[in-house]
């Protein structure tokens, strides 16, 4: 287990847990981030999306279990995307400037904030709030990094970010023998459960990503909504970058 301070955005949390998985180890990766999430019963953004990543290596290398999730219900980018699309957001995604749940993306982006995983207190948001605190303790409490609302705001560069990160690697072979087989059996057990909808089989963390990667490989590129391409082209125009063309 190691911690880091005086860091910055470290990209994909799961990238680091997968590094441990490639060595046959259980891997965990955490980071605190700029305050974007409103704690349960509060009005002010105090925590970041504080992601949690966990990888368990499978005997089949292409079927590792990798969970990579924020401790907010969604990432800020999803709110921004819905705003550009001109659509409302589902319950549990964000709060307005008064800390109340809202379906209006603009209210979240203009003085409001993201809600913890689970949404409002009534729907279990205090659990996501608790997980965010856990990540903050592991990443900032142990490393001496800046924590909570003391972390610099998203999009500002007036001072160093001083984010904290925590990485844990565990050798499953020092525990009961046969870990690989038990993991594979568990994955098969879950995928073979009878689904509520025959067209939507039971999946595990990592399955949607593997499916999407295969889709992108078949398409020869990454599909984006037209509104996102238009936005990126508008930013590119300001930087004298040629626009992307839709395929």
Short mmCIF file of C-alpha atoms in Angstrom, two decimals:
data_model
loop_
_atom_site.label_atom_id
_atom_site.label_comp_id
_atom_site.label_asym_id
_atom_site.label_seq_id
_atom_site.Cartn_x
_atom_site.Cartn_y
_atom_site.Cartn_z
CA UNK A 1 0.00 0.00 0.00
CA UNK A 2 1.38 3.41 -1.00
CA UNK A 3 -0.01 6.94 -1.00
CA UNK A 4 0.83 10.03 -3.04
CA UNK A 5 0.42 13.74 -2.37
CA UNK A 6 0.98 16.93 -4.43
CA UNK A 7 -0.53 15.06 -7.37
CA UNK A 8 -3.05 16.07 -10.03
CA UNK A 9 -5.69 14.38 -12.21
CA UNK A 10 -4.39 10.84 -12.67
CA UNK A 11 -6.66 9.76 -15.50
CA UNK A 12 -8.56 6.49 -15.27
CA UNK A 13 -8.64 4.99 -11.77
CA UNK A 14 -8.98 1.48 -13.20
CA UNK A 15 -5.76 1.85 -15.19
CA UNK A 16 -3.76 1.45 -11.98
CA UNK A 17 -5.78 -1.40 -10.51
CA UNK A 18 -5.39 -3.22 -13.86
CA UNK A 19 -1.61 -2.82 -13.56
CA UNK A 20 -1.77 -4.90 -10.39
CA UNK A 21 -4.11 -7.38 -12.06
CA UNK A 22 -1.60 -7.88 -14.88
CA UNK A 23 0.83 -9.12 -12.22
CA UNK A 24 -1.69 -11.57 -10.76
CA UNK A 25 -2.51 -9.28 -7.82
CA UNK A 26 -5.69 -7.76 -6.48
CA UNK A 27 -5.42 -4.05 -7.23
CA UNK A 28 -7.13 -1.04 -5.69
CA UNK A 29 -6.82 2.59 -6.71
CA UNK A 30 -8.37 5.72 -5.20
CA UNK A 31 -8.04 9.48 -5.61
CA UNK A 32 -9.63 12.56 -4.14
CA UNK A 33 -10.59 15.32 -6.58
CA UNK A 34 -11.78 18.92 -6.79
CA UNK A 35 -15.01 19.53 -4.83
CA UNK A 36 -17.99 18.81 -7.07
CA UNK A 37 -20.23 16.73 -4.78
CA UNK A 38 -22.69 18.05 -2.21
CA UNK A 39 -22.66 15.94 0.98
CA UNK A 40 -25.96 14.60 2.31
CA UNK A 41 -27.96 17.38 4.05
CA UNK A 42 -25.50 20.07 2.86
CA UNK A 43 -25.59 22.82 0.23
CA UNK A 44 -21.89 23.27 -0.54
CA UNK A 45 -19.71 21.12 -2.79
CA UNK A 46 -17.13 19.56 -0.46
CA UNK A 47 -15.88 16.30 -2.00
CA UNK A 48 -14.86 15.29 -5.48
CA UNK A 49 -16.23 12.31 -7.36
CA UNK A 50 -13.58 10.33 -5.41
CA UNK A 51 -13.44 7.19 -7.56
CA UNK A 52 -12.85 3.63 -6.38
CA UNK A 53 -11.23 1.04 -8.64
CA UNK A 54 -10.79 -2.64 -7.85
CA UNK A 55 -9.38 -5.41 -10.05
CA UNK A 56 -9.38 -9.14 -9.35
CA UNK A 57 -7.33 -11.15 -11.87
CA UNK A 58 -9.06 -14.10 -13.49
CA UNK A 59 -7.46 -17.31 -14.70
CA UNK A 60 -8.72 -16.05 -18.07
CA UNK A 61 -6.81 -12.81 -18.67
CA UNK A 62 -9.58 -11.37 -20.84
CA UNK A 63 -12.12 -11.78 -18.05
CA UNK A 64 -10.68 -9.96 -15.06
CA UNK A 65 -13.21 -8.40 -12.70
CA UNK A 66 -12.63 -4.64 -12.72
CA UNK A 67 -14.89 -2.21 -10.92
CA UNK A 68 -14.17 1.48 -11.63
CA UNK A 69 -16.79 3.80 -10.18
CA UNK A 70 -17.26 7.27 -8.82
CA UNK A 71 -18.72 7.81 -5.37
CA UNK A 72 -21.09 10.33 -6.96
CA UNK A 73 -24.11 9.04 -8.89
CA UNK A 74 -22.59 10.30 -12.15
CA UNK A 75 -19.57 12.26 -13.33
CA UNK A 76 -19.81 15.96 -14.10
CA UNK A 77 -19.35 15.25 -17.80
CA UNK A 78 -22.71 13.45 -17.94
CA UNK A 79 -24.45 16.55 -16.59
CA UNK A 80 -22.66 18.69 -19.18
CA UNK A 81 -23.62 16.28 -21.95
CA UNK A 82 -27.32 16.36 -21.04
CA UNK A 83 -27.21 20.17 -20.96
CA UNK A 84 -25.76 20.26 -24.47
CA UNK A 85 -28.44 17.80 -25.62
CA UNK A 86 -31.12 19.99 -24.04
CA UNK A 87 -32.54 17.17 -21.94
CA UNK A 88 -33.36 16.84 -18.25
CA UNK A 89 -31.34 14.62 -15.93
CA UNK A 90 -32.77 11.71 -13.90
CA UNK A 91 -33.50 11.94 -10.19
CA UNK A 92 -30.45 11.45 -8.00
CA UNK A 93 -27.86 12.96 -10.33
CA UNK A 94 -27.52 16.52 -9.06
CA UNK A 95 -28.54 19.23 -6.63
CA UNK A 96 -29.43 22.89 -7.15
CA UNK A 97 -27.66 25.78 -5.30
CA UNK A 98 -29.88 25.13 -2.26
CA UNK A 99 -28.79 21.48 -2.06
CA UNK A 100 -32.13 20.14 -3.30
CA UNK A 101 -32.39 17.40 -5.90
CA UNK A 102 -33.04 18.81 -9.39
CA UNK A 103 -33.66 17.55 -12.93
CA UNK A 104 -32.27 20.69 -14.56
CA UNK A 105 -28.62 20.33 -15.68
CA UNK A 106 -28.10 24.10 -15.67
CA UNK A 107 -29.06 24.27 -11.98
CA UNK A 108 -26.41 21.69 -11.16
CA UNK A 109 -23.72 23.40 -13.23
CA UNK A 110 -24.51 26.94 -12.06
CA UNK A 111 -24.02 26.95 -8.31
CA UNK A 112 -25.28 23.45 -7.54
CA UNK A 113 -23.37 20.19 -7.46
CA UNK A 114 -23.39 16.46 -7.97
CA UNK A 115 -25.18 14.17 -5.53
CA UNK A 116 -23.41 11.27 -3.79
CA UNK A 117 -23.92 7.77 -5.14
CA UNK A 118 -27.52 6.91 -4.29
CA UNK A 119 -28.85 10.44 -4.75
CA UNK A 120 -30.89 12.02 -1.97
CA UNK A 121 -30.82 10.90 1.65
CA UNK A 122 -34.14 9.12 1.18
CA UNK A 123 -32.74 6.95 -1.62
CA UNK A 124 -29.49 6.08 0.16
CA UNK A 125 -27.18 8.93 -0.86
CA UNK A 126 -25.59 8.85 2.59
CA UNK A 127 -23.89 5.61 1.53
CA UNK A 128 -22.12 7.30 -1.38
CA UNK A 129 -21.30 10.17 0.98
CA UNK A 130 -19.69 7.69 3.37
CA UNK A 131 -17.66 6.09 0.57
CA UNK A 132 -16.42 9.53 -0.49
CA UNK A 133 -15.21 10.17 3.07
CA UNK A 134 -13.42 6.80 3.06
CA UNK A 135 -11.58 7.73 -0.16
CA UNK A 136 -10.71 11.15 1.27
CA UNK A 137 -9.19 9.52 4.37
CA UNK A 138 -7.17 6.97 2.36
CA UNK A 139 -5.92 9.52 -0.15
CA UNK A 140 -5.52 12.77 1.75
CA UNK A 141 -5.61 11.70 5.39
CA UNK A 142 -2.77 9.20 4.96
CA UNK A 143 -0.68 11.15 2.43
CA UNK A 144 -0.96 14.66 3.83
CA UNK A 145 -2.59 15.97 0.65
CA UNK A 146 -5.16 18.77 0.61
CA UNK A 147 -8.65 17.51 1.49
CA UNK A 148 -12.35 18.34 1.23
CA UNK A 149 -13.35 21.82 0.12
CA UNK A 150 -9.76 22.98 0.63
CA UNK A 151 -8.83 21.34 -2.69
CA UNK A 152 -8.65 23.89 -5.50
CA UNK A 153 -11.80 24.29 -7.57
CA UNK A 154 -12.28 22.41 -10.83
CA UNK A 155 -11.03 24.44 -13.80
CA UNK A 156 -8.81 26.76 -11.76
CA UNK A 157 -5.00 26.91 -11.81
CA UNK A 158 -4.25 29.52 -9.14
CA UNK A 159 -2.37 26.94 -7.03
CA UNK A 160 -1.24 23.34 -7.26
CA UNK A 161 -3.99 20.76 -7.02
CA UNK A 162 -2.21 18.72 -4.30
CA UNK A 163 -4.51 15.77 -4.80
CA UNK A 164 -3.89 12.57 -2.88
CA UNK A 165 -3.94 9.04 -4.23
CA UNK A 166 -3.84 5.60 -2.66
CA UNK A 167 -2.78 2.33 -4.29
CA UNK A 168 -3.13 -1.14 -2.77
CA UNK A 169 -1.91 -4.46 -4.17
CA UNK A 170 -2.71 -7.81 -2.53
CA UNK A 171 -1.31 -11.21 -3.47
CA UNK A 172 -4.26 -13.67 -3.41
CA UNK A 173 -1.84 -16.59 -3.28
CA UNK A 174 -0.93 -15.86 0.35
CA UNK A 175 -4.51 -16.73 1.29
CA UNK A 176 -6.53 -19.89 0.62
CA UNK A 177 -5.40 -21.74 -2.53
CA UNK A 178 -7.64 -21.82 -5.60
CA UNK A 179 -8.54 -18.12 -5.84
CA UNK A 180 -8.60 -18.09 -9.66
CA UNK A 181 -11.04 -20.98 -9.84
CA UNK A 182 -13.39 -19.48 -7.25
CA UNK A 183 -13.41 -16.13 -9.07
CA UNK A 184 -14.18 -17.77 -12.41
CA UNK A 185 -16.96 -19.83 -10.80
CA UNK A 186 -18.47 -16.72 -9.20
CA UNK A 187 -18.41 -14.80 -12.51
CA UNK A 188 -20.08 -17.72 -14.30
CA UNK A 189 -22.67 -18.07 -11.52
CA UNK A 190 -23.69 -14.41 -11.87
CA UNK A 191 -23.78 -14.35 -15.67
CA UNK A 192 -25.93 -17.49 -15.73
CA UNK A 193 -28.61 -16.14 -13.40
CA UNK A 194 -32.07 -15.98 -14.95
CA UNK A 195 -32.62 -12.37 -16.07
CA UNK A 196 -35.84 -10.42 -15.60
CA UNK A 197 -35.67 -9.58 -19.32
CA UNK A 198 -34.34 -12.30 -21.66
CA UNK A 199 -32.96 -9.56 -23.94
CA UNK A 200 -30.86 -8.16 -21.10
CA UNK A 201 -28.67 -10.88 -19.54
CA UNK A 202 -27.12 -10.43 -16.11
CA UNK A 203 -23.72 -8.77 -16.40
CA UNK A 204 -20.81 -7.92 -14.11
CA UNK A 205 -18.53 -4.89 -13.86
CA UNK A 206 -16.34 -4.74 -16.96
CA UNK A 207 -18.82 -6.44 -19.30
CA UNK A 208 -20.27 -3.18 -20.72
CA UNK A 209 -16.77 -1.84 -21.28
CA UNK A 210 -15.65 -5.00 -23.10
CA UNK A 211 -18.77 -4.83 -25.29
CA UNK A 212 -18.17 -1.16 -26.08
CA UNK A 213 -14.51 -1.77 -26.91
CA UNK A 214 -15.52 -4.50 -29.36
CA UNK A 215 -18.09 -2.15 -30.91
CA UNK A 216 -15.47 0.60 -31.39
CA UNK A 217 -13.05 -1.87 -32.94
CA UNK A 218 -15.73 -2.99 -35.42
CA UNK A 219 -16.64 0.62 -36.23
CA UNK A 220 -13.01 1.65 -36.58
CA UNK A 221 -13.58 4.60 -34.24
CA UNK A 222 -15.43 5.96 -31.21
CA UNK A 223 -19.06 7.10 -31.65
CA UNK A 224 -19.97 10.50 -30.17
CA UNK A 225 -23.28 12.41 -30.14
CA UNK A 226 -23.43 15.13 -32.79
CA UNK A 227 -23.72 17.81 -30.07
CA UNK A 228 -20.43 16.69 -28.49
CA UNK A 229 -18.62 16.79 -31.83
CA UNK A 230 -20.00 20.29 -32.48
CA UNK A 231 -18.80 21.44 -29.05
CA UNK A 232 -15.30 20.00 -29.54
CA UNK A 233 -15.13 21.62 -32.99
CA UNK A 234 -16.10 24.99 -31.51
CA UNK A 235 -13.27 24.68 -29.00
CA UNK A 236 -10.91 23.56 -31.77
CA UNK A 237 -11.82 26.58 -33.89
CA UNK A 238 -10.62 28.89 -31.11
CA UNK A 239 -7.29 27.05 -31.16
CA UNK A 240 -7.05 27.02 -34.98
CA UNK A 241 -7.51 23.23 -35.11
CA UNK A 242 -9.21 21.72 -38.14
CA UNK A 243 -12.72 20.39 -37.33
CA UNK A 244 -13.42 16.70 -36.96
CA UNK A 245 -15.64 15.19 -39.60
CA UNK A 246 -18.46 12.81 -38.80
CA UNK A 247 -18.15 9.36 -40.41
#
